């Protein structure tokens, strides 16, 4: 169950501007047949400690909004898949461009791969990433509970605030971003996590950098977008 901590941290990345973006553009990839590849580095080094691949599949209309179907695969530096392989996930884009994600359902999808025979249920709030954000804005908190057999884990994402707007250069390109800080607290049997993170979000893409800190705000790791692969539609 200790592996849940890394899962929750990663999902936090998926919950959640362009300085010249068109109004209502979501902070999430809404283009199908696209792969976003990230590498996570240990603080102060060039040592890769994990990779993340987001494969954007179908993007289908849903009322005035859209539903994005995508897969997430976490791997060790040697290429070995973590948590049972690819987790199939969804994100909802509202008509106004706000991104809504059922955080509990997302965590369940990842854990079900890891504990295929376990009974897993969840409840809680949807996490919201508004399409329009200004420096100083406070974003809604998110709470959910995930039950794995007889074990219950509570996850709270709080302290969500827009720190600044910043142009970020990555190996995948240059992006105009909003930087959001948040705190994640996880409680469960034999497990407690309390971390802070700063995440750079670009419109039409999602996160392009994610810095993770311990509760004393000491940098632990940085995750950066390395490749943005686009494939022709059939």
Short mmCIF file of C-alpha atoms in Angstrom, two decimals, residues 21-158:
data_model
loop_
_atom_site.label_atom_id
_atom_site.label_comp_id
_atom_site.label_asym_id
_atom_site.label_seq_id
_atom_site.Cartn_x
_atom_site.Cartn_y
_atom_site.Cartn_z
CA UNK A 21 -4.39 32.33 -25.12
CA UNK A 22 -7.85 32.51 -26.58
CA UNK A 23 -10.65 32.77 -24.04
CA UNK A 24 -11.81 29.48 -22.63
CA UNK A 25 -8.86 27.36 -23.77
CA UNK A 26 -8.50 24.47 -21.31
CA UNK A 27 -5.36 23.58 -19.40
CA UNK A 28 -5.47 20.04 -20.75
CA UNK A 29 -4.66 18.37 -24.05
CA UNK A 30 -7.79 18.16 -26.21
CA UNK A 31 -6.16 16.81 -29.38
CA UNK A 32 -6.42 13.10 -30.10
CA UNK A 33 -3.58 10.94 -31.47
CA UNK A 34 -1.01 12.72 -29.34
CA UNK A 35 1.57 11.53 -26.82
CA UNK A 36 3.11 13.64 -24.04
CA UNK A 37 6.30 12.18 -22.56
CA UNK A 38 7.80 13.40 -19.28
CA UNK A 39 10.90 12.64 -17.22
CA UNK A 40 11.18 13.09 -13.47
CA UNK A 41 14.57 14.03 -12.03
CA UNK A 42 15.91 13.85 -8.50
CA UNK A 43 16.44 17.38 -7.14
CA UNK A 44 19.85 18.83 -7.92
CA UNK A 45 20.80 16.06 -10.37
CA UNK A 46 20.17 14.87 -13.91
CA UNK A 47 19.21 11.41 -12.61
CA UNK A 48 15.93 10.20 -14.08
CA UNK A 49 13.89 8.48 -11.37
CA UNK A 50 10.63 7.95 -13.31
CA UNK A 51 8.98 8.62 -16.65
CA UNK A 52 5.34 9.40 -17.43
CA UNK A 53 3.61 8.90 -20.78
CA UNK A 54 0.17 10.33 -21.50
CA UNK A 55 -1.40 8.89 -24.66
CA UNK A 56 -4.33 11.06 -25.71
CA UNK A 57 -6.84 8.89 -27.56
CA UNK A 58 -10.37 10.01 -28.40
CA UNK A 59 -11.79 13.47 -27.77
CA UNK A 60 -15.57 13.26 -28.06
CA UNK A 61 -18.33 15.88 -27.73
CA UNK A 62 -20.42 15.75 -24.55
CA UNK A 63 -23.13 18.40 -24.56
CA UNK A 64 -21.45 21.81 -24.78
CA UNK A 65 -18.17 20.26 -23.60
CA UNK A 66 -15.89 17.33 -24.37
CA UNK A 67 -14.68 14.09 -22.84
CA UNK A 68 -10.99 13.25 -23.29
CA UNK A 69 -10.04 9.57 -23.15
CA UNK A 70 -6.38 8.94 -22.45
CA UNK A 71 -3.94 6.42 -21.03
CA UNK A 72 -1.22 7.03 -18.44
CA UNK A 73 1.85 4.83 -18.10
CA UNK A 74 4.48 5.29 -15.38
CA UNK A 75 7.85 3.60 -15.81
CA UNK A 76 11.09 3.09 -13.94
CA UNK A 77 14.28 4.43 -15.55
CA UNK A 78 14.94 0.95 -16.98
CA UNK A 79 11.63 1.08 -18.86
CA UNK A 80 9.72 -1.30 -16.61
CA UNK A 81 6.06 -0.30 -16.26
CA UNK A 82 4.80 0.57 -12.77
CA UNK A 83 1.41 -0.07 -11.17
CA UNK A 84 0.31 -2.83 -13.52
CA UNK A 85 0.85 -0.91 -16.75
CA UNK A 86 -1.30 1.66 -18.50
CA UNK A 87 -4.31 3.11 -16.66
CA UNK A 88 -7.24 4.20 -18.85
CA UNK A 89 -8.57 7.56 -17.68
CA UNK A 90 -10.96 10.36 -18.65
CA UNK A 91 -11.15 14.12 -18.18
CA UNK A 92 -14.15 16.37 -18.81
CA UNK A 93 -13.81 19.73 -20.52
CA UNK A 94 -16.75 22.04 -19.80
CA UNK A 95 -18.21 24.34 -22.43
CA UNK A 96 -16.36 27.30 -20.89
CA UNK A 97 -13.03 25.46 -21.01
CA UNK A 98 -12.84 24.50 -17.33
CA UNK A 99 -11.28 21.08 -16.76
CA UNK A 100 -13.10 18.77 -14.36
CA UNK A 101 -11.62 15.47 -13.24
CA UNK A 102 -13.18 12.89 -10.93
CA UNK A 103 -10.12 12.48 -8.75
CA UNK A 104 -11.37 9.42 -6.89
CA UNK A 105 -12.21 7.63 -10.14
CA UNK A 106 -8.75 8.42 -11.48
CA UNK A 107 -7.00 7.03 -8.42
CA UNK A 108 -9.21 3.94 -8.55
CA UNK A 109 -8.28 3.26 -12.18
CA UNK A 110 -4.58 3.28 -11.32
CA UNK A 111 -4.93 1.19 -8.16
CA UNK A 112 -7.19 -1.35 -9.88
CA UNK A 113 -4.28 -2.14 -12.20
CA UNK A 114 -2.04 -2.60 -9.20
CA UNK A 115 -4.49 -4.61 -7.07
CA UNK A 116 -6.55 -6.34 -9.73
CA UNK A 117 -8.45 -8.61 -7.32
CA UNK A 118 -9.16 -6.00 -4.65
CA UNK A 119 -12.52 -4.33 -4.21
CA UNK A 120 -11.91 -0.61 -4.73
CA UNK A 121 -14.52 2.11 -4.24
CA UNK A 122 -14.29 5.89 -4.01
CA UNK A 123 -16.21 9.06 -3.21
CA UNK A 124 -15.45 12.75 -3.19
CA UNK A 125 -15.26 15.98 -5.14
CA UNK A 126 -14.32 16.68 -8.72
CA UNK A 127 -11.10 18.63 -9.11
CA UNK A 128 -11.54 21.81 -11.15
CA UNK A 129 -8.92 23.68 -13.19
CA UNK A 130 -10.52 26.92 -14.47
CA UNK A 131 -9.74 28.08 -17.99
CA UNK A 132 -9.43 31.67 -16.78
CA UNK A 133 -6.91 32.29 -13.99
CA UNK A 134 -5.13 35.37 -12.69
CA UNK A 135 -2.21 35.73 -10.30
CA UNK A 136 -3.49 35.43 -6.73
CA UNK A 137 -6.59 33.40 -7.60
CA UNK A 138 -7.45 30.70 -5.06
CA UNK A 139 -8.70 27.48 -6.70
CA UNK A 140 -11.24 25.06 -5.19
CA UNK A 141 -10.02 22.42 -2.74
CA UNK A 142 -10.56 18.74 -3.49
CA UNK A 143 -11.27 15.85 -1.12
CA UNK A 144 -11.79 12.18 -1.85
CA UNK A 145 -11.74 8.81 -0.11
CA UNK A 146 -10.54 5.64 -1.77
CA UNK A 147 -11.25 2.25 -0.18
CA UNK A 148 -9.03 -0.69 -1.09
CA UNK A 149 -10.65 -3.78 0.45
CA UNK A 150 -10.78 -2.99 4.18
CA UNK A 151 -8.40 -0.01 3.95
CA UNK A 152 -9.53 3.61 3.58
CA UNK A 153 -7.30 6.38 2.29
CA UNK A 154 -8.24 10.06 2.47
CA UNK A 155 -6.71 12.56 0.07
CA UNK A 156 -7.01 16.34 0.42
CA UNK A 157 -5.69 18.88 -2.05
CA UNK A 158 -5.68 22.34 -0.49
#
